[in-house]
mmCIF file of C-alpha atoms in Angstrom:
data_model
loop_
_atom_site.group_PDB
_atom_site.id
_atom_site.type_symbol
_atom_site.label_atom_id
_atom_site.label_comp_id
_atom_site.label_asym_id
_atom_site.label_seq_id
_atom_site.Cartn_x
_atom_site.Cartn_y
_atom_site.Cartn_z
ATOM 1 C CA MET A 14 3.704 29.809 11.624
ATOM 2 C CA LYS A 15 7.325 29.532 12.501
ATOM 3 C CA TYR A 16 6.380 29.801 16.044
ATOM 4 C CA ILE A 17 3.860 26.946 16.248
ATOM 5 C CA PRO A 18 6.283 24.055 17.347
ATOM 6 C CA TYR A 19 6.874 26.143 20.503
ATOM 7 C CA VAL A 20 3.387 25.794 21.663
ATOM 8 C CA ASN A 21 2.849 23.377 24.517
ATOM 9 C CA ILE A 22 -0.712 22.157 24.192
ATOM 10 C CA LYS A 23 -0.135 19.913 27.158
ATOM 11 C CA MET A 24 0.153 23.148 29.368
ATOM 12 C CA GLY A 25 -2.427 22.822 32.164
ATOM 13 C CA THR A 26 -3.606 19.345 31.230
ATOM 14 C CA GLN A 27 -2.318 17.984 34.917
ATOM 15 C CA SER A 28 -5.475 18.428 36.401
ATOM 16 C CA VAL A 29 -8.110 16.545 38.384
ATOM 17 C CA PRO A 30 -11.546 17.578 39.355
ATOM 18 C CA ARG A 31 -10.562 18.477 42.950
ATOM 19 C CA PHE A 32 -7.226 20.445 41.975
ATOM 20 C CA SER A 33 -6.799 22.617 38.895
ATOM 21 C CA LYS A 34 -3.412 23.093 37.139
ATOM 22 C CA GLY A 35 -5.060 24.814 34.188
ATOM 23 C CA ASN A 36 -7.999 22.476 33.420
ATOM 24 C CA THR A 37 -7.010 22.438 29.591
ATOM 25 C CA LEU A 38 -7.097 19.525 27.306
ATOM 26 C CA PRO A 39 -4.019 18.809 25.064
ATOM 27 C CA LEU A 40 -6.284 19.844 21.601
ATOM 28 C CA VAL A 41 -4.949 19.479 18.155
ATOM 29 C CA ALA A 42 -7.131 21.980 16.108
ATOM 30 C CA ARG A 43 -6.981 24.689 13.798
ATOM 31 C CA PRO A 44 -7.812 28.262 14.920
ATOM 32 C CA LEU A 45 -11.677 28.574 15.292
ATOM 33 C CA ALA A 46 -12.187 24.903 14.149
ATOM 34 C CA MET A 47 -15.538 23.448 14.351
ATOM 35 C CA ALA A 48 -13.758 19.949 15.765
ATOM 36 C CA SER A 49 -10.785 19.139 17.719
ATOM 37 C CA PHE A 50 -8.689 15.994 18.249
ATOM 38 C CA ALA A 51 -7.245 14.901 21.508
ATOM 39 C CA ILE A 52 -5.489 11.669 23.010
ATOM 40 C CA GLN A 53 -8.152 9.997 25.743
ATOM 41 C CA SER A 54 -6.614 8.348 28.693
ATOM 42 C CA ASP A 55 -9.405 8.144 30.867
ATOM 43 C CA GLY A 56 -12.722 8.097 29.377
ATOM 44 C CA GLY A 57 -16.009 8.323 31.461
ATOM 45 C CA THR A 58 -14.938 11.758 32.745
ATOM 46 C CA SER A 59 -14.634 15.269 31.726
ATOM 47 C CA TRP A 60 -11.050 15.049 32.639
ATOM 48 C CA TYR A 61 -10.394 12.493 29.880
ATOM 49 C CA TYR A 62 -6.703 13.104 29.598
ATOM 50 C CA HIS A 63 -3.932 13.147 32.160
ATOM 51 C CA PRO A 64 -0.332 13.504 31.105
ATOM 52 C CA ASP A 65 0.971 11.205 34.122
ATOM 53 C CA HIS A 66 -1.234 8.258 32.974
ATOM 54 C CA PRO A 67 0.903 6.160 30.540
ATOM 55 C CA TYR A 68 -1.987 4.634 28.646
ATOM 56 C CA ILE A 69 -4.221 5.525 25.753
ATOM 57 C CA GLU A 70 -7.737 4.527 24.890
ATOM 58 C CA GLY A 71 -7.860 6.306 21.518
ATOM 59 C CA ILE A 72 -7.813 9.337 19.672
ATOM 60 C CA ARG A 73 -11.143 11.556 20.458
ATOM 61 C CA LEU A 74 -12.939 13.839 18.028
ATOM 62 C CA THR A 75 -14.085 16.263 20.472
ATOM 63 C CA HIS A 76 -15.948 19.721 20.703
ATOM 64 C CA GLN A 77 -14.956 20.186 24.430
ATOM 65 C CA PRO A 78 -12.388 23.015 24.981
ATOM 66 C CA SER A 79 -11.821 22.448 28.698
ATOM 67 C CA PRO A 80 -12.880 19.872 31.274
ATOM 68 C CA TRP A 81 -15.287 22.521 32.829
ATOM 69 C CA ILE A 82 -17.292 22.832 29.650
ATOM 70 C CA SER A 83 -19.578 20.494 28.192
ATOM 71 C CA GLU A 84 -18.921 17.846 25.580
ATOM 72 C CA TYR A 85 -21.149 17.181 22.402
ATOM 73 C CA GLY A 86 -20.772 15.067 19.309
ATOM 74 C CA ALA A 87 -17.695 13.225 20.239
ATOM 75 C CA PHE A 88 -16.240 9.677 19.039
ATOM 76 C CA LEU A 89 -13.047 7.580 19.836
ATOM 77 C CA VAL A 90 -10.923 6.176 17.149
ATOM 78 C CA THR A 91 -8.740 3.047 18.268
ATOM 79 C CA PRO A 92 -6.454 0.674 16.286
ATOM 80 C CA GLN A 93 -6.641 -2.824 17.268
ATOM 81 C CA ASN A 94 -5.312 -6.112 15.892
ATOM 82 C CA ASP A 95 -6.319 -9.762 15.845
ATOM 83 C CA VAL A 96 -8.002 -9.553 19.359
ATOM 84 C CA ILE A 97 -10.739 -6.902 18.858
ATOM 85 C CA ALA A 98 -12.466 -5.436 22.104
ATOM 86 C CA ASP A 99 -15.931 -4.279 21.920
ATOM 87 C CA ASP A 100 -15.246 -1.012 24.133
ATOM 88 C CA TYR A 101 -12.451 1.181 24.590
ATOM 89 C CA LYS A 102 -12.040 0.159 28.340
ATOM 90 C CA SER A 103 -10.935 -2.935 26.991
ATOM 91 C CA ALA A 104 -9.175 -1.878 23.802
ATOM 92 C CA TRP A 105 -6.580 0.537 25.825
ATOM 93 C CA SER A 106 -2.955 0.542 24.942
ATOM 94 C CA GLY A 107 0.287 1.653 26.686
ATOM 95 C CA TYR A 108 2.149 4.571 24.800
ATOM 96 C CA ARG A 109 5.188 6.889 25.735
ATOM 97 C CA LEU A 110 4.264 10.726 26.009
ATOM 98 C CA LYS A 111 7.959 11.549 25.786
ATOM 99 C CA ASP A 112 7.853 9.993 22.245
ATOM 100 C CA ALA A 113 4.547 11.320 21.023
ATOM 101 C CA VAL A 114 4.342 14.668 19.024
ATOM 102 C CA LEU A 115 1.382 17.019 20.100
ATOM 103 C CA GLU A 116 1.338 20.248 18.270
ATOM 104 C CA PRO A 117 -1.475 22.470 17.471
ATOM 105 C CA GLY A 118 -1.461 21.370 13.994
ATOM 106 C CA TYR A 119 -0.273 17.751 14.077
ATOM 107 C CA MET A 120 -0.438 14.693 16.315
ATOM 108 C CA LYS A 121 1.656 11.494 16.491
ATOM 109 C CA VAL A 122 1.414 8.774 18.884
ATOM 110 C CA LYS A 123 2.208 5.172 19.156
ATOM 111 C CA PHE A 124 -0.063 2.566 20.551
ATOM 112 C CA LEU A 125 2.338 0.163 21.955
ATOM 113 C CA ARG A 126 -0.113 -2.888 22.414
ATOM 114 C CA THR A 127 -1.031 -2.865 18.724
ATOM 115 C CA GLU A 128 2.332 -1.531 17.518
ATOM 116 C CA ALA A 129 0.261 0.998 15.412
ATOM 117 C CA THR A 130 1.479 4.846 14.927
ATOM 118 C CA ALA A 131 -1.421 7.108 14.438
ATOM 119 C CA GLU A 132 -1.184 10.494 12.902
ATOM 120 C CA VAL A 133 -3.627 13.534 12.873
ATOM 121 C CA VAL A 134 -3.701 16.866 10.861
ATOM 122 C CA PRO A 135 -6.769 19.069 11.728
ATOM 123 C CA THR A 136 -8.803 20.833 9.295
ATOM 124 C CA VAL A 137 -11.619 23.506 10.195
ATOM 125 C CA ARG A 138 -14.212 21.054 10.178
ATOM 126 C CA GLY A 139 -12.662 17.674 10.572
ATOM 127 C CA GLY A 140 -9.249 16.113 9.877
ATOM 128 C CA VAL A 141 -7.062 13.487 8.287
ATOM 129 C CA MET A 142 -5.766 10.532 9.978
ATOM 130 C CA ARG A 143 -3.111 8.090 8.840
ATOM 131 C CA PHE A 144 -2.443 4.558 10.742
ATOM 132 C CA THR A 145 0.708 2.735 10.269
ATOM 133 C CA PHE A 146 0.776 -0.749 11.675
ATOM 134 C CA ALA A 147 4.351 -2.430 12.279
ATOM 135 C CA ASP A 148 3.727 -6.081 12.362
ATOM 136 C CA GLU A 149 1.671 -8.420 10.180
ATOM 137 C CA ARG A 150 -1.191 -8.773 12.437
ATOM 138 C CA PRO A 151 -4.618 -7.861 11.028
ATOM 139 C CA ALA A 152 -5.031 -4.072 11.010
ATOM 140 C CA THR A 153 -8.283 -2.970 12.559
ATOM 141 C CA LEU A 154 -9.880 0.252 13.301
ATOM 142 C CA SER A 155 -12.644 0.760 15.916
ATOM 143 C CA PHE A 156 -15.106 3.716 16.200
ATOM 144 C CA PHE A 157 -16.203 3.826 19.747
ATOM 145 C CA PRO A 158 -19.263 5.683 21.367
ATOM 146 C CA VAL A 159 -18.341 8.361 23.906
ATOM 147 C CA LEU A 160 -21.725 9.827 24.646
ATOM 148 C CA GLY A 161 -25.192 8.933 23.680
ATOM 149 C CA ASN A 162 -26.751 7.176 20.760
ATOM 150 C CA TYR A 163 -24.936 6.332 17.564
ATOM 151 C CA THR A 164 -25.979 5.278 13.981
ATOM 152 C CA TYR A 165 -23.943 3.911 11.211
ATOM 153 C CA ARG A 166 -23.773 3.428 7.529
ATOM 154 C CA TYR A 167 -21.198 1.983 5.505
ATOM 155 C CA ASP A 168 -21.056 2.851 1.751
ATOM 156 C CA GLU A 169 -18.801 -0.174 0.381
ATOM 157 C CA GLU A 170 -18.484 1.161 -3.011
ATOM 158 C CA ASN A 171 -17.128 4.376 -2.093
ATOM 159 C CA ALA A 172 -15.531 3.576 0.875
ATOM 160 C CA VAL A 173 -17.149 6.030 3.328
ATOM 161 C CA LEU A 174 -18.735 5.576 6.797
ATOM 162 C CA TYR A 175 -21.757 7.797 7.623
ATOM 163 C CA GLY A 176 -22.814 8.291 11.058
ATOM 164 C CA THR A 177 -24.655 10.545 13.708
ATOM 165 C CA THR A 178 -24.335 11.027 17.344
ATOM 166 C CA ASP A 179 -26.832 12.795 19.692
ATOM 167 C CA GLY A 180 -24.349 12.629 22.746
ATOM 168 C CA HIS A 181 -23.926 15.789 24.917
ATOM 169 C CA THR A 182 -23.652 16.527 28.796
ATOM 170 C CA GLN A 183 -25.564 18.473 31.059
ATOM 171 C CA ASP A 184 -28.785 18.184 29.126
ATOM 172 C CA ILE A 185 -28.250 21.507 27.286
ATOM 173 C CA ALA A 186 -29.341 20.267 23.875
ATOM 174 C CA VAL A 187 -32.630 19.528 22.592
ATOM 175 C CA ASN A 188 -33.027 17.389 19.473
ATOM 176 C CA PHE A 189 -29.565 17.465 18.992
ATOM 177 C CA LYS A 190 -27.520 15.255 16.306
ATOM 178 C CA MET A 191 -24.094 15.288 14.895
ATOM 179 C CA TYR A 192 -23.514 14.095 11.373
ATOM 180 C CA PHE A 193 -20.215 13.003 10.429
ATOM 181 C CA ALA A 194 -18.565 11.249 7.440
ATOM 182 C CA VAL A 195 -15.361 9.217 7.504
ATOM 183 C CA ALA A 196 -13.619 8.511 3.918
ATOM 184 C CA PHE A 197 -11.305 5.668 3.706
ATOM 185 C CA GLU A 198 -8.951 5.149 1.090
ATOM 186 C CA LYS A 199 -10.522 2.971 -1.727
ATOM 187 C CA GLY A 200 -9.709 -0.603 -1.775
ATOM 188 C CA ALA A 201 -8.270 -0.525 1.837
ATOM 189 C CA VAL A 202 -11.365 -2.051 3.815
ATOM 190 C CA LYS A 203 -11.333 -5.937 3.641
ATOM 191 C CA SER A 204 -14.270 -6.315 6.235
ATOM 192 C CA PHE A 205 -16.460 -4.369 8.465
ATOM 193 C CA ARG A 206 -18.828 -5.188 11.707
ATOM 194 C CA THR A 207 -20.981 -3.174 14.091
ATOM 195 C CA VAL A 208 -21.371 -4.178 17.633
ATOM 196 C CA GLY A 209 -24.125 -2.960 19.965
ATOM 197 C CA GLU A 210 -26.341 -5.435 21.903
ATOM 198 C CA GLY A 211 -24.215 -8.308 20.718
ATOM 199 C CA GLU A 212 -22.875 -8.476 17.261
ATOM 200 C CA ARG A 213 -24.916 -7.225 14.548
ATOM 201 C CA GLY A 214 -24.039 -6.818 10.745
ATOM 202 C CA MET A 215 -24.258 -3.524 8.835
ATOM 203 C CA GLY A 216 -27.428 -4.404 7.413
ATOM 204 C CA GLY A 217 -29.389 -4.553 10.777
ATOM 205 C CA VAL A 218 -28.065 -1.323 11.626
ATOM 206 C CA ASN A 219 -29.508 0.116 8.337
ATOM 207 C CA ALA A 220 -32.624 -1.348 9.132
ATOM 208 C CA GLN A 221 -33.024 -0.260 12.713
ATOM 209 C CA ARG A 222 -31.489 3.193 12.063
ATOM 210 C CA ARG A 223 -30.721 3.649 16.069
ATOM 211 C CA MET A 224 -28.860 1.597 18.412
ATOM 212 C CA PHE A 225 -27.550 2.495 21.757
ATOM 213 C CA ARG A 226 -24.018 2.912 22.257
ATOM 214 C CA LEU A 227 -22.803 0.802 19.343
ATOM 215 C CA ASN A 228 -19.489 0.775 17.901
ATOM 216 C CA THR A 229 -18.071 -0.034 14.453
ATOM 217 C CA TRP A 230 -14.856 -1.427 13.437
ATOM 218 C CA PHE A 231 -12.911 -1.832 9.947
ATOM 219 C CA ARG A 232 -10.388 -4.313 9.160
ATOM 220 C CA PHE A 233 -8.164 -3.400 6.200
ATOM 221 C CA GLN A 234 -6.128 -5.328 3.444
ATOM 222 C CA GLY A 235 -2.778 -3.982 4.381
ATOM 223 C CA ASN A 236 -1.247 -2.469 7.348
ATOM 224 C CA PHE A 237 -1.176 1.108 6.032
ATOM 225 C CA TYR A 238 -3.968 3.495 5.457
ATOM 226 C CA GLY A 239 -5.625 6.939 6.167
ATOM 227 C CA PHE A 240 -9.080 8.598 6.188
ATOM 228 C CA GLY A 241 -10.395 12.071 6.217
ATOM 229 C CA THR A 242 -13.714 13.845 6.536
ATOM 230 C CA THR A 243 -15.477 15.925 4.206
ATOM 231 C CA VAL A 244 -18.526 18.396 4.646
ATOM 232 C CA GLU A 245 -19.867 17.843 1.070
ATOM 233 C CA LEU A 246 -20.153 13.903 1.720
ATOM 234 C CA ILE A 247 -22.283 14.678 4.875
ATOM 235 C CA ARG A 248 -24.504 17.322 3.285
ATOM 236 C CA GLN A 249 -25.362 14.831 0.430
ATOM 237 C CA VAL A 250 -26.295 11.982 2.586
ATOM 238 C CA VAL A 251 -28.412 14.351 5.146
ATOM 239 C CA GLU A 252 -30.397 15.838 2.086
ATOM 240 C CA ASN A 253 -31.062 12.457 0.592
ATOM 241 C CA GLY A 254 -32.387 11.020 4.030
ATOM 242 C CA LEU A 255 -29.863 8.243 3.975
ATOM 243 C CA LEU A 256 -29.287 8.725 7.894
ATOM 244 C CA GLY A 257 -32.920 9.063 8.975
ATOM 245 C CA ASP A 258 -34.616 12.035 10.522
#
C-alpha cells in the first residue's frame, strides 16, 4: 500500500486515435473492480481524456479499460451552479491538472467554473463521492448520459436515485442493461428535475419508464454533500420490479 502514491495513472494517456503513446485512461479503481472513475475532457469519443486539454466535462463512471476496448454502462457526474446546462458539452469547466490528485485509490479535482471540488474514492462495485462548493451559488449536481438510453427513479424518502442504462459500444451486447443506485446524504437534496425531450418532472419519467438520452440534476440545501453506491439497494429495487423489465 505504501507504494500506491507513486503510481502515475496518467501514464500513456497522451494518445489520439492516429498516434498512441500508450492508449490508457486515468482510471481510479480498486484492483479487479467492477467499476472505475475517470476525468472526461472529450466526450463523444473512446479517447475521452487527454492530459493536455485544460477542461473537464465531468467525472465518468466507466467500464472501459482502454480507448481501444468497448465501453458499457457509463454515466457522467458534473457539478453546476445557478445556470444549469442540459448536456455536458455545455456544462464543461476549466481545471488545473497540476493541482489535481489522480491516484489509483483517490481523485481530487476542482471545477473552476463552478468553484466546486470533487473527491472520489472507489470501491469494488462503485464508489463514494464528495463535492464541496466554495461560494454561495446554488449547489447542483447533474447526471449526464454517455451512451444509449437511461431511466431514473428518485426515492425522496430515502434520498436514493435509482437508474438504468443500456448504453454500450460496437453492438456487442444483446438485451443489456446496467442498474445503478446513488445514495445521497439524507436531508441534503432540496429539489430535482429530469430533462429529456424538453423539461419533464420525475413523475413523467416514472410513468414512461424510458426516455432517450435523458439526464437528471439535483439541487442541494447547502454547499457540501456526498454520495455513494450500494449493491444491496440495487438488488432490492430490481427484485421489486421498480425499474421495469
